PDB file of C-alpha atoms in Angstrom:
ATOM      1  CA  MET A  20      62.686 -19.431 -23.457  1.00 48.00           C
ATOM      2  CA  LYS A  21      60.833 -18.343 -20.333  1.00 46.00           C
ATOM      3  CA  LYS A  22      60.562 -14.794 -21.711  1.00 48.00           C
ATOM      4  CA  ILE A  23      59.082 -16.126 -24.949  1.00 45.00           C
ATOM      5  CA  LEU A  24      56.499 -18.205 -23.074  1.00 42.00           C
ATOM      6  CA  LYS A  25      55.610 -15.269 -20.828  1.00 47.00           C
ATOM      7  CA  THR A  26      55.165 -12.986 -23.832  1.00 48.00           C
ATOM      8  CA  PHE A  27      53.042 -15.605 -25.577  1.00 45.00           C
ATOM      9  CA  ALA A  28      50.824 -15.996 -22.490  1.00 47.00           C
ATOM     10  CA  LEU A  29      50.296 -12.240 -22.260  1.00 45.00           C
ATOM     11  CA  CYS A  30      49.289 -12.108 -25.936  1.00 46.00           C
ATOM     12  CA  LEU A  31      46.729 -14.845 -25.393  1.00 43.00           C
ATOM     13  CA  LEU A  32      45.328 -12.965 -22.393  1.00 44.00           C
ATOM     14  CA  PHE A  33      44.889  -9.756 -24.398  1.00 43.00           C
ATOM     15  CA  LEU A  34      43.308 -11.604 -27.307  1.00 42.00           C
ATOM     16  CA  SER A  35      40.903 -13.332 -24.948  1.00 47.00           C
ATOM     17  CA  ALA A  36      39.926 -10.041 -23.311  1.00 45.00           C
ATOM     18  CA  PHE A  37      39.238  -8.303 -26.625  1.00 43.00           C
ATOM     19  CA  SER A  38      37.342 -11.257 -28.073  1.00 46.00           C
ATOM     20  CA  CYS A  39      35.027 -11.329 -25.025  1.00 45.00           C
ATOM     21  CA  LYS A  40      34.256  -7.620 -25.009  1.00 44.00           C
ATOM     22  CA  PRO A  41      31.886  -7.566 -27.999  1.00 44.00           C
ATOM     23  CA  ASP A  42      29.893 -10.434 -26.449  1.00 45.00           C
ATOM     24  CA  ALA A  43      29.698  -8.525 -23.199  1.00 40.00           C
ATOM     25  CA  ASP A  44      28.443  -5.478 -25.087  1.00 45.00           C
ATOM     26  CA  LYS A  45      25.973  -7.681 -26.929  1.00 42.00           C
ATOM     27  CA  ASP A  46      24.722  -9.161 -23.663  1.00 43.00           C
ATOM     28  CA  GLU A  47      24.333  -5.687 -22.220  1.00 38.00           C
ATOM     29  CA  LYS A  48      22.350  -4.524 -25.247  1.00 42.00           C
ATOM     30  CA  GLU A  49      20.158  -7.616 -25.116  1.00 40.00           C
ATOM     31  CA  THR A  50      19.465  -6.993 -21.438  1.00 38.00           C
ATOM     32  CA  VAL A  51      18.361  -3.452 -22.213  1.00 39.00           C
ATOM     33  CA  THR A  52      16.049  -4.486 -25.048  1.00 38.00           C
ATOM     34  CA  LYS A  53      14.466  -7.207 -22.938  1.00 41.00           C
ATOM     35  CA  ASN A  54      13.098  -4.656 -20.460  1.00 43.00           C
ATOM     36  CA  PRO A  55       9.933  -3.336 -22.150  1.00 53.00           C
ATOM     37  CA  PRO A  56       8.458  -0.005 -21.105  1.00 60.00           C
ATOM     38  CA  ALA A  57       5.913  -0.220 -18.290  1.00 79.00           C
ATOM     39  CA  GLU A  58       2.351  -0.757 -19.507  1.00 92.00           C
ATOM     40  CA  ASN A  59      -0.189   2.011 -19.153  1.00 97.00           C
ATOM     41  CA  TYR A  60      -3.497   0.801 -17.758  1.00 98.00           C
ATOM     42  CA  ASN A  61      -6.903   2.033 -18.845  1.00 98.00           C
ATOM     43  CA  ILE A  62      -9.380   0.435 -16.431  1.00 98.00           C
ATOM     44  CA  SER A  63     -13.129   0.903 -16.794  1.00 98.00           C
ATOM     45  CA  ILE A  64     -15.800  -0.308 -14.369  1.00 98.00           C
ATOM     46  CA  LEU A  65     -19.368  -0.775 -15.632  1.00 97.00           C
ATOM     47  CA  LEU A  66     -21.996  -0.917 -12.891  1.00 96.00           C
ATOM     48  CA  ASP A  67     -25.298  -2.719 -13.298  1.00 95.00           C
ATOM     49  CA  LEU A  68     -27.549  -0.701 -10.984  1.00 92.00           C
ATOM     50  CA  SER A  69     -30.639  -2.783 -11.689  1.00 92.00           C
ATOM     51  CA  ASP A  70     -32.805  -4.362  -8.999  1.00 93.00           C
ATOM     52  CA  ARG A  71     -30.184  -7.075  -8.594  1.00 95.00           C
ATOM     53  CA  ILE A  72     -28.757  -4.879  -5.798  1.00 96.00           C
ATOM     54  CA  SER A  73     -32.140  -4.445  -4.084  1.00 95.00           C
ATOM     55  CA  VAL A  74     -32.026  -5.685  -0.503  1.00 95.00           C
ATOM     56  CA  GLU A  75     -35.785  -6.232  -0.663  1.00 94.00           C
ATOM     57  CA  LYS A  76     -36.026  -8.193  -3.916  1.00 93.00           C
ATOM     58  CA  ASN A  77     -32.683 -10.008  -3.688  1.00 94.00           C
ATOM     59  CA  PRO A  78     -31.685 -10.159  -0.021  1.00 95.00           C
ATOM     60  CA  ASN A  79     -28.629 -12.105   1.062  1.00 95.00           C
ATOM     61  CA  PRO A  80     -28.128 -12.536   4.810  1.00 95.00           C
ATOM     62  CA  THR A  81     -24.446 -13.415   4.442  1.00 96.00           C
ATOM     63  CA  MET A  82     -23.582 -10.212   2.582  1.00 97.00           C
ATOM     64  CA  GLU A  83     -25.856  -8.046   0.460  1.00 97.00           C
ATOM     65  CA  TYR A  84     -24.991  -7.914  -3.233  1.00 97.00           C
ATOM     66  CA  TYR A  85     -24.327  -4.189  -3.253  1.00 97.00           C
ATOM     67  CA  GLN A  86     -21.796  -4.742  -0.460  1.00 98.00           C
ATOM     68  CA  ARG A  87     -20.118  -7.419  -2.555  1.00 98.00           C
ATOM     69  CA  ASP A  88     -19.925  -4.946  -5.441  1.00 98.00           C
ATOM     70  CA  LEU A  89     -18.207  -2.441  -3.178  1.00 98.00           C
ATOM     71  CA  GLY A  90     -15.724  -5.115  -2.131  1.00 98.00           C
ATOM     72  CA  TYR A  91     -14.957  -5.948  -5.766  1.00 98.00           C
ATOM     73  CA  ILE A  92     -14.478  -2.270  -6.617  1.00 98.00           C
ATOM     74  CA  LYS A  93     -12.109  -1.936  -3.664  1.00 97.00           C
ATOM     75  CA  SER A  94     -10.004  -4.805  -5.026  1.00 98.00           C
ATOM     76  CA  VAL A  95      -9.944  -3.262  -8.516  1.00 98.00           C
ATOM     77  CA  SER A  96      -8.859   0.077  -7.056  1.00 97.00           C
ATOM     78  CA  GLU A  97      -6.125  -1.562  -4.986  1.00 97.00           C
ATOM     79  CA  ALA A  98      -4.823  -3.462  -8.017  1.00 97.00           C
ATOM     80  CA  PHE A  99      -4.740  -0.194  -9.965  1.00 97.00           C
ATOM     81  CA  THR A 100      -2.765   1.638  -7.277  1.00 96.00           C
ATOM     82  CA  HIS A 101      -0.431  -1.344  -6.894  1.00 95.00           C
ATOM     83  CA  HIS A 102       0.317  -1.036 -10.603  1.00 96.00           C
ATOM     84  CA  LEU A 103       0.913   2.720 -10.305  1.00 96.00           C
ATOM     85  CA  LYS A 104       3.297   2.311  -7.389  1.00 94.00           C
ATOM     86  CA  SER A 105       5.308  -0.273  -9.321  1.00 94.00           C
ATOM     87  CA  LYS A 106       6.189   2.353 -11.946  1.00 94.00           C
ATOM     88  CA  ARG A 107       8.576   5.284 -11.928  1.00 94.00           C
ATOM     89  CA  ILE A 108       6.829   8.657 -11.796  1.00 93.00           C
ATOM     90  CA  ARG A 109       7.922   9.543 -15.325  1.00 94.00           C
ATOM     91  CA  GLN A 110       6.367   6.305 -16.633  1.00 95.00           C
ATOM     92  CA  ILE A 111       2.913   6.877 -15.162  1.00 96.00           C
ATOM     93  CA  ASP A 112       0.144   7.557 -17.665  1.00 97.00           C
ATOM     94  CA  ASP A 113      -2.830   5.535 -16.441  1.00 97.00           C
ATOM     95  CA  LYS A 114      -6.603   5.885 -16.131  1.00 98.00           C
ATOM     96  CA  MET A 115      -9.484   4.441 -14.147  1.00 98.00           C
ATOM     97  CA  GLN A 116     -13.119   5.352 -14.694  1.00 97.00           C
ATOM     98  CA  LEU A 117     -16.621   4.264 -13.814  1.00 96.00           C
ATOM     99  CA  PHE A 118     -19.670   3.974 -16.088  1.00 95.00           C
ATOM    100  CA  PHE A 119     -23.399   3.307 -16.002  1.00 91.00           C
ATOM    101  CA  ASN A 120     -25.688   2.647 -18.923  1.00 93.00           C
ATOM    102  CA  PRO A 121     -28.078   4.345 -18.989  1.00 89.00           C
ATOM    103  CA  GLU A 122     -26.877   7.233 -16.877  1.00 83.00           C
ATOM    104  CA  PRO A 123     -28.848   7.493 -13.623  1.00 80.00           C
ATOM    105  CA  LYS A 124     -31.381  10.305 -13.422  1.00 79.00           C
ATOM    106  CA  ASP A 125     -30.034  11.284 -10.028  1.00 81.00           C
ATOM    107  CA  PRO A 126     -27.659  14.236 -10.652  1.00 85.00           C
ATOM    108  CA  GLU A 127     -25.762  13.435  -7.452  1.00 85.00           C
ATOM    109  CA  ILE A 128     -24.791   9.989  -8.760  1.00 87.00           C
ATOM    110  CA  ASN A 129     -23.619  11.467 -12.046  1.00 85.00           C
ATOM    111  CA  SER A 130     -21.619  14.108 -10.202  1.00 89.00           C
ATOM    112  CA  ILE A 131     -19.904  11.470  -8.072  1.00 92.00           C
ATOM    113  CA  SER A 132     -19.137   9.292 -11.093  1.00 90.00           C
ATOM    114  CA  GLN A 133     -17.369  12.213 -12.780  1.00 90.00           C
ATOM    115  CA  LYS A 134     -15.035  12.432  -9.792  1.00 92.00           C
ATOM    116  CA  LEU A 135     -14.274   8.738 -10.192  1.00 94.00           C
ATOM    117  CA  LYS A 136     -12.712   9.305 -13.609  1.00 95.00           C
ATOM    118  CA  ILE A 137      -9.048   9.373 -12.706  1.00 95.00           C
ATOM    119  CA  ALA A 138      -6.228  10.218 -15.104  1.00 97.00           C
ATOM    120  CA  ILE A 139      -2.751  10.125 -13.602  1.00 96.00           C
ATOM    121  CA  ASP A 140       0.470  11.028 -15.371  1.00 96.00           C
ATOM    122  CA  LYS A 141       3.923  12.356 -14.498  1.00 93.00           C
ATOM    123  CA  ASN A 142       2.519  15.885 -14.153  1.00 95.00           C
ATOM    124  CA  ASN A 143       0.055  15.175 -11.358  1.00 94.00           C
ATOM    125  CA  ALA A 144       1.338  11.936  -9.819  1.00 94.00           C
ATOM    126  CA  SER A 145       2.303  12.324  -6.185  1.00 92.00           C
ATOM    127  CA  LYS A 146       2.571  10.098  -3.155  1.00 90.00           C
ATOM    128  CA  ASP A 147      -0.446  11.782  -1.564  1.00 93.00           C
ATOM    129  CA  LEU A 148      -2.573  11.297  -4.686  1.00 93.00           C
ATOM    130  CA  LEU A 149      -1.633   7.636  -5.061  1.00 93.00           C
ATOM    131  CA  ASN A 150      -2.359   7.012  -1.379  1.00 93.00           C
ATOM    132  CA  SER A 151      -5.761   8.705  -1.606  1.00 94.00           C
ATOM    133  CA  ILE A 152      -7.167   6.771  -4.575  1.00 95.00           C
ATOM    134  CA  ASN A 153      -8.382   3.718  -2.651  1.00 96.00           C
ATOM    135  CA  SER A 154     -10.134   5.649   0.117  1.00 95.00           C
ATOM    136  CA  ASP A 155     -11.699   8.116  -2.347  1.00 94.00           C
ATOM    137  CA  TYR A 156     -12.980   5.341  -4.584  1.00 94.00           C
ATOM    138  CA  ALA A 157     -14.401   3.422  -1.622  1.00 94.00           C
ATOM    139  CA  ALA A 158     -16.194   6.451  -0.179  1.00 95.00           C
ATOM    140  CA  ARG A 159     -17.618   7.702  -3.457  1.00 95.00           C
ATOM    141  CA  THR A 160     -18.798   4.359  -4.820  1.00 96.00           C
ATOM    142  CA  SER A 161     -20.450   3.697  -1.467  1.00 96.00           C
ATOM    143  CA  LYS A 162     -22.421   6.942  -1.892  1.00 95.00           C
ATOM    144  CA  ILE A 163     -23.537   5.840  -5.365  1.00 93.00           C
ATOM    145  CA  TYR A 164     -24.992   2.592  -4.034  1.00 94.00           C
ATOM    146  CA  GLU A 165     -26.560   4.341  -1.040  1.00 93.00           C
ATOM    147  CA  SER A 166     -28.267   6.805  -3.359  1.00 90.00           C
ATOM    148  CA  ALA A 167     -29.481   4.081  -5.741  1.00 89.00           C
ATOM    149  CA  LEU A 168     -30.881   2.005  -2.874  1.00 92.00           C
ATOM    150  CA  LYS A 169     -32.521   5.011  -1.257  1.00 89.00           C
ATOM    151  CA  ASP A 170     -34.143   6.048  -4.537  1.00 84.00           C
ATOM    152  CA  ASN A 171     -35.391   2.458  -4.994  1.00 85.00           C
ATOM    153  CA  ASN A 172     -36.211   3.187  -8.634  1.00 82.00           C
ATOM    154  CA  PHE A 173     -34.066   0.698 -10.501  1.00 85.00           C
ATOM    155  CA  VAL A 174     -34.136   1.588 -14.202  1.00 79.00           C
ATOM    156  CA  GLY A 175     -32.146  -1.462 -15.227  1.00 82.00           C
ATOM    157  CA  SER A 176     -28.831  -1.746 -17.004  1.00 90.00           C
ATOM    158  CA  ASP A 177     -28.330  -1.737 -20.762  1.00 96.00           C
ATOM    159  CA  ILE A 178     -25.078  -3.659 -21.050  1.00 97.00           C
ATOM    160  CA  TRP A 179     -25.703  -4.787 -24.631  1.00 98.00           C
ATOM    161  CA  SER A 180     -26.114  -1.211 -25.844  1.00 97.00           C
ATOM    162  CA  PHE A 181     -22.995  -0.143 -23.939  1.00 97.00           C
ATOM    163  CA  PHE A 182     -20.967  -2.609 -25.986  1.00 98.00           C
ATOM    164  CA  ASP A 183     -22.757  -1.645 -29.180  1.00 97.00           C
ATOM    165  CA  THR A 184     -22.292   2.121 -28.972  1.00 96.00           C
ATOM    166  CA  LYS A 185     -19.854   3.082 -26.235  1.00 97.00           C
ATOM    167  CA  VAL A 186     -17.207   0.521 -25.388  1.00 97.00           C
ATOM    168  CA  LYS A 187     -14.843   1.325 -28.273  1.00 96.00           C
ATOM    169  CA  ASP A 188     -15.000   5.074 -27.734  1.00 96.00           C
ATOM    170  CA  GLN A 189     -14.960   5.125 -23.952  1.00 96.00           C
ATOM    171  CA  CYS A 190     -13.051   2.038 -22.828  1.00 98.00           C
ATOM    172  CA  ILE A 191     -10.344   1.473 -25.436  1.00 98.00           C
ATOM    173  CA  GLU A 192      -7.217   3.582 -25.834  1.00 97.00           C
ATOM    174  CA  LYS A 193      -4.601   2.776 -28.448  1.00 96.00           C
ATOM    175  CA  GLY A 194      -1.304   1.535 -27.044  1.00 95.00           C
ATOM    176  CA  GLU A 195      -2.702   0.901 -23.558  1.00 97.00           C
ATOM    177  CA  ARG A 196      -3.826  -2.162 -21.665  1.00 97.00           C
ATOM    178  CA  ASN A 197      -7.603  -1.799 -21.711  1.00 98.00           C
ATOM    179  CA  ILE A 198      -9.513  -3.613 -18.982  1.00 98.00           C
ATOM    180  CA  LEU A 199     -13.284  -3.515 -18.498  1.00 98.00           C
ATOM    181  CA  VAL A 200     -14.710  -4.825 -15.223  1.00 98.00           C
ATOM    182  CA  ILE A 201     -18.465  -5.472 -15.333  1.00 98.00           C
ATOM    183  CA  LEU A 202     -20.465  -5.879 -12.126  1.00 98.00           C
ATOM    184  CA  THR A 203     -23.677  -7.719 -12.994  1.00 97.00           C
ATOM    185  CA  ASP A 204     -25.701 -10.800 -12.093  1.00 97.00           C
ATOM    186  CA  GLY A 205     -25.353 -12.079 -15.662  1.00 97.00           C
ATOM    187  CA  TYR A 206     -28.899 -11.449 -16.803  1.00 97.00           C
ATOM    188  CA  MET A 207     -29.531  -8.814 -19.465  1.00 96.00           C
ATOM    189  CA  TYR A 208     -32.773  -6.957 -20.064  1.00 95.00           C
ATOM    190  CA  TYR A 209     -33.551  -3.368 -20.930  1.00 95.00           C
ATOM    191  CA  ASP A 210     -36.897  -2.208 -22.330  1.00 92.00           C
ATOM    192  CA  SER A 211     -35.441   0.068 -25.001  1.00 93.00           C
ATOM    193  CA  THR A 212     -33.027  -2.529 -26.360  1.00 95.00           C
ATOM    194  CA  ILE A 213     -35.124  -5.627 -26.958  1.00 96.00           C
ATOM    195  CA  MET A 214     -34.071  -7.297 -30.213  1.00 97.00           C
ATOM    196  CA  LYS A 215     -34.348 -10.846 -31.511  1.00 97.00           C
ATOM    197  CA  GLU A 216     -32.791 -12.421 -34.604  1.00 98.00           C
ATOM    198  CA  ALA A 217     -33.734 -16.104 -34.774  1.00 98.00           C
ATOM    199  CA  ASN A 218     -32.367 -17.450 -31.470  1.00 98.00           C
ATOM    200  CA  ARG A 219     -29.998 -14.519 -30.988  1.00 98.00           C
ATOM    201  CA  THR A 220     -31.166 -11.805 -28.607  1.00 98.00           C
ATOM    202  CA  THR A 221     -30.005  -8.705 -26.756  1.00 98.00           C
ATOM    203  CA  PHE A 222     -31.370 -10.124 -23.521  1.00 97.00           C
ATOM    204  CA  ILE A 223     -31.412 -13.156 -21.274  1.00 97.00           C
ATOM    205  CA  THR A 224     -33.773 -13.690 -18.337  1.00 96.00           C
ATOM    206  CA  PRO A 225     -34.775 -16.680 -16.185  1.00 96.00           C
ATOM    207  CA  ASP A 226     -38.137 -16.791 -17.970  1.00 97.00           C
ATOM    208  CA  PHE A 227     -36.463 -16.773 -21.399  1.00 97.00           C
ATOM    209  CA  ILE A 228     -34.151 -19.627 -20.377  1.00 98.00           C
ATOM    210  CA  ARG A 229     -37.089 -21.690 -19.128  1.00 97.00           C
ATOM    211  CA  LYS A 230     -39.365 -21.029 -22.122  1.00 97.00           C
ATOM    212  CA  ASN A 231     -36.634 -22.022 -24.571  1.00 97.00           C
ATOM    213  CA  GLY A 232     -35.881 -25.314 -22.874  1.00 97.00           C
ATOM    214  CA  LEU A 233     -32.411 -24.381 -21.657  1.00 97.00           C
ATOM    215  CA  ASN A 234     -33.219 -25.684 -18.190  1.00 96.00           C
ATOM    216  CA  THR A 235     -32.596 -29.383 -18.825  1.00 96.00           C
ATOM    217  CA  LYS A 236     -29.522 -31.602 -18.898  1.00 97.00           C
ATOM    218  CA  ASP A 237     -29.489 -31.301 -22.708  1.00 97.00           C
ATOM    219  CA  TRP A 238     -29.251 -27.491 -22.620  1.00 98.00           C
ATOM    220  CA  GLU A 239     -25.747 -27.388 -24.115  1.00 98.00           C
ATOM    221  CA  GLN A 240     -26.644 -29.511 -27.131  1.00 98.00           C
ATOM    222  CA  LYS A 241     -29.706 -27.337 -27.776  1.00 98.00           C
ATOM    223  CA  PHE A 242     -27.689 -24.148 -27.217  1.00 98.00           C
ATOM    224  CA  LYS A 243     -25.139 -25.120 -29.870  1.00 98.00           C
ATOM    225  CA  LYS A 244     -27.454 -26.798 -32.377  1.00 98.00           C
ATOM    226  CA  GLU A 245     -30.023 -23.999 -32.434  1.00 98.00           C
ATOM    227  CA  ASP A 246     -27.429 -21.220 -32.141  1.00 98.00           C
ATOM    228  CA  PHE A 247     -28.674 -19.493 -29.018  1.00 98.00           C
ATOM    229  CA  GLY A 248     -26.705 -16.492 -27.840  1.00 98.00           C
ATOM    230  CA  PHE A 249     -26.477 -12.727 -27.743  1.00 98.00           C
ATOM    231  CA  ILE A 250     -26.523 -10.675 -30.928  1.00 98.00           C
ATOM    232  CA  LYS A 251     -23.003  -9.441 -31.619  1.00 97.00           C
ATOM    233  CA  ALA A 252     -22.366  -5.851 -30.550  1.00 97.00           C
ATOM    234  CA  GLY A 253     -19.006  -5.384 -32.239  1.00 90.00           C
ATOM    235  CA  ASP A 254     -16.610  -7.200 -34.533  1.00 89.00           C
ATOM    236  CA  ASP A 255     -13.153  -6.535 -33.140  1.00 94.00           C
ATOM    237  CA  LEU A 256     -12.529  -5.962 -29.452  1.00 98.00           C
ATOM    238  CA  SER A 257      -9.092  -7.546 -29.620  1.00 97.00           C
ATOM    239  CA  ASN A 258      -7.597  -4.703 -27.581  1.00 97.00           C
ATOM    240  CA  LEU A 259      -9.956  -5.225 -24.651  1.00 98.00           C
ATOM    241  CA  GLU A 260      -9.886  -7.559 -21.662  1.00 98.00           C
ATOM    242  CA  VAL A 261     -13.104  -8.142 -19.735  1.00 98.00           C
ATOM    243  CA  LEU A 262     -13.666  -9.370 -16.193  1.00 98.00           C
ATOM    244  CA  VAL A 263     -17.302 -10.080 -15.286  1.00 98.00           C
ATOM    245  CA  LEU A 264     -18.029 -10.269 -11.564  1.00 98.00           C
ATOM    246  CA  GLY A 265     -21.233 -11.057  -9.697  1.00 98.00           C
ATOM    247  CA  ILE A 266     -22.926 -13.811 -11.719  1.00 98.00           C
ATOM    248  CA  ASN A 267     -25.915 -14.801  -9.615  1.00 97.00           C
ATOM    249  CA  PRO A 268     -28.113 -17.444 -11.288  1.00 97.00           C
ATOM    250  CA  GLY A 269     -31.634 -18.197 -10.155  1.00 93.00           C
ATOM    251  CA  LYS A 270     -32.023 -21.132  -7.808  1.00 91.00           C
ATOM    252  CA  ASN A 271     -34.861 -22.873  -9.697  1.00 91.00           C
ATOM    253  CA  ASN A 272     -32.683 -24.192 -12.527  1.00 95.00           C
ATOM    254  CA  PRO A 273     -29.514 -26.173 -11.744  1.00 96.00           C
ATOM    255  CA  TYR A 274     -28.179 -25.407 -15.247  1.00 97.00           C
ATOM    256  CA  GLU A 275     -28.804 -21.655 -15.113  1.00 97.00           C
ATOM    257  CA  GLU A 276     -25.245 -20.686 -14.193  1.00 98.00           C
ATOM    258  CA  LYS A 277     -23.772 -22.683 -17.066  1.00 98.00           C
ATOM    259  CA  VAL A 278     -26.277 -21.230 -19.530  1.00 98.00           C
ATOM    260  CA  ILE A 279     -25.541 -17.653 -18.452  1.00 98.00           C
ATOM    261  CA  LYS A 280     -21.785 -18.168 -18.699  1.00 98.00           C
ATOM    262  CA  ALA A 281     -22.160 -19.848 -22.098  1.00 98.00           C
ATOM    263  CA  TYR A 282     -24.043 -16.792 -23.387  1.00 98.00           C
ATOM    264  CA  TRP A 283     -21.385 -14.363 -22.179  1.00 98.00           C
ATOM    265  CA  ALA A 284     -18.441 -16.509 -23.301  1.00 98.00           C
ATOM    266  CA  LYS A 285     -19.898 -16.969 -26.792  1.00 98.00           C
ATOM    267  CA  TRP A 286     -20.589 -13.232 -27.049  1.00 98.00           C
ATOM    268  CA  PHE A 287     -17.074 -12.212 -26.027  1.00 98.00           C
ATOM    269  CA  SER A 288     -15.482 -14.828 -28.279  1.00 98.00           C
ATOM    270  CA  GLU A 289     -17.476 -13.720 -31.309  1.00 98.00           C
ATOM    271  CA  MET A 290     -16.531 -10.092 -30.652  1.00 98.00           C
ATOM    272  CA  LYS A 291     -12.875 -11.177 -30.421  1.00 98.00           C
ATOM    273  CA  VAL A 292     -12.360  -9.918 -26.871  1.00 98.00           C
ATOM    274  CA  LYS A 293      -8.666 -10.415 -26.128  1.00 97.00           C
ATOM    275  CA  HIS A 294      -9.123 -12.154 -22.785  1.00 97.00           C
ATOM    276  CA  PHE A 295     -12.087 -12.599 -20.471  1.00 98.00           C
ATOM    277  CA  GLU A 296     -13.133 -14.274 -17.248  1.00 98.00           C
ATOM    278  CA  ILE A 297     -16.659 -14.679 -15.871  1.00 98.00           C
ATOM    279  CA  LYS A 298     -16.994 -15.094 -12.108  1.00 98.00           C
ATOM    280  CA  ASN A 299     -19.827 -15.657  -9.642  1.00 97.00           C
ATOM    281  CA  ALA A 300     -21.005 -13.334  -6.871  1.00 97.00           C
ATOM    282  CA  ASP A 301     -18.668 -14.787  -4.287  1.00 97.00           C
ATOM    283  CA  LEU A 302     -17.601 -12.987  -1.125  1.00 97.00           C
ATOM    284  CA  PRO A 303     -15.106 -10.166  -1.798  1.00 97.00           C
ATOM    285  CA  SER A 304     -12.480 -11.847   0.385  1.00 97.00           C
ATOM    286  CA  ASN A 305     -12.582 -14.855  -1.948  1.00 97.00           C
ATOM    287  CA  MET A 306     -12.482 -12.686  -5.070  1.00 98.00           C
ATOM    288  CA  GLU A 307      -9.609 -10.420  -4.071  1.00 97.00           C
ATOM    289  CA  LYS A 308      -6.857 -12.667  -5.448  1.00 96.00           C
ATOM    290  CA  ILE A 309      -8.817 -13.408  -8.635  1.00 97.00           C
ATOM    291  CA  ILE A 310      -9.227  -9.691  -9.327  1.00 98.00           C
ATOM    292  CA  ARG A 311      -5.603  -8.888  -8.497  1.00 97.00           C
ATOM    293  CA  ASP A 312      -4.323 -11.736 -10.663  1.00 97.00           C
ATOM    294  CA  PHE A 313      -6.452 -10.638 -13.611  1.00 97.00           C
ATOM    295  CA  ILE A 314      -5.328  -7.019 -13.413  1.00 97.00           C
ATOM    296  CA  VAL A 315      -1.769  -7.173 -12.088  1.00 92.00           C
ATOM    297  CA  GLU A 316      -0.333 -10.659 -12.407  1.00 76.00           C
ATOM    298  CA  ASN A 317      -1.704 -11.865 -15.735  1.00 67.00           C
ATOM    299  CA  GLN A 318      -0.689  -9.391 -18.402  1.00 60.00           C
ATOM    300  CA  HIS A 319      -2.090 -10.796 -21.631  1.00 50.00           C
TER     301      HIS A 319
END
């Protein structure tokens, strides 16, 4: 009887082992499929080199606005390299680049900006290269601002036209996570791109806000009812994420910041931008986490 029971127990043990094995295999397969391939980043930085960075016209004793820009760029660069270092060498296929619109007339600035177009893949990725990106970006962008300030001939920034004619071709790659970081004070105005369709425009200035009565407590009602906003510059930017940094509203209108952000938010929403955030010109130390979270932590 004992032999029969022992044999029966052994049979049950074998059956149990075999019945569990397929589930184990299934679990293993599920674990494998749940680990997606590492994302490839395509980060673009658009600089507004208008007189907003002028230390004469827009001084700030706490920290000049061009210095804040450099701090933001440093944080973007560090987030990019953090992403690269989190990947295996064979997985790396990422890009970071810097744009102006229009291109500065200074050939030195254009030459520097070309060197800031970085494409890293498994063929050129190395520890030395990854470790040099942050210092190179900091040094070269600093030279760009120094040159622009020294020249003191601010031609303005045509952000609307950049979205209309360049963003799809230059900032969006299929199958990649496309991020555009815009450094601007939030105002838009460029002589060659002045258009108006009813209450839709390609520009926004403090004078325009005041003349159209968007400087009162009822600004939002007027904004919605009369359909103020930017003219659309694209229909489908659903593969693009945008982070706007440096919003710096005039001090004469307590509603100016909200109006500026409403313009940008409406514009991005109508162009179906995948995800966007619009932030003020705060100190770089306060913006570091916001930038890192947008680029590294929050993968939308």
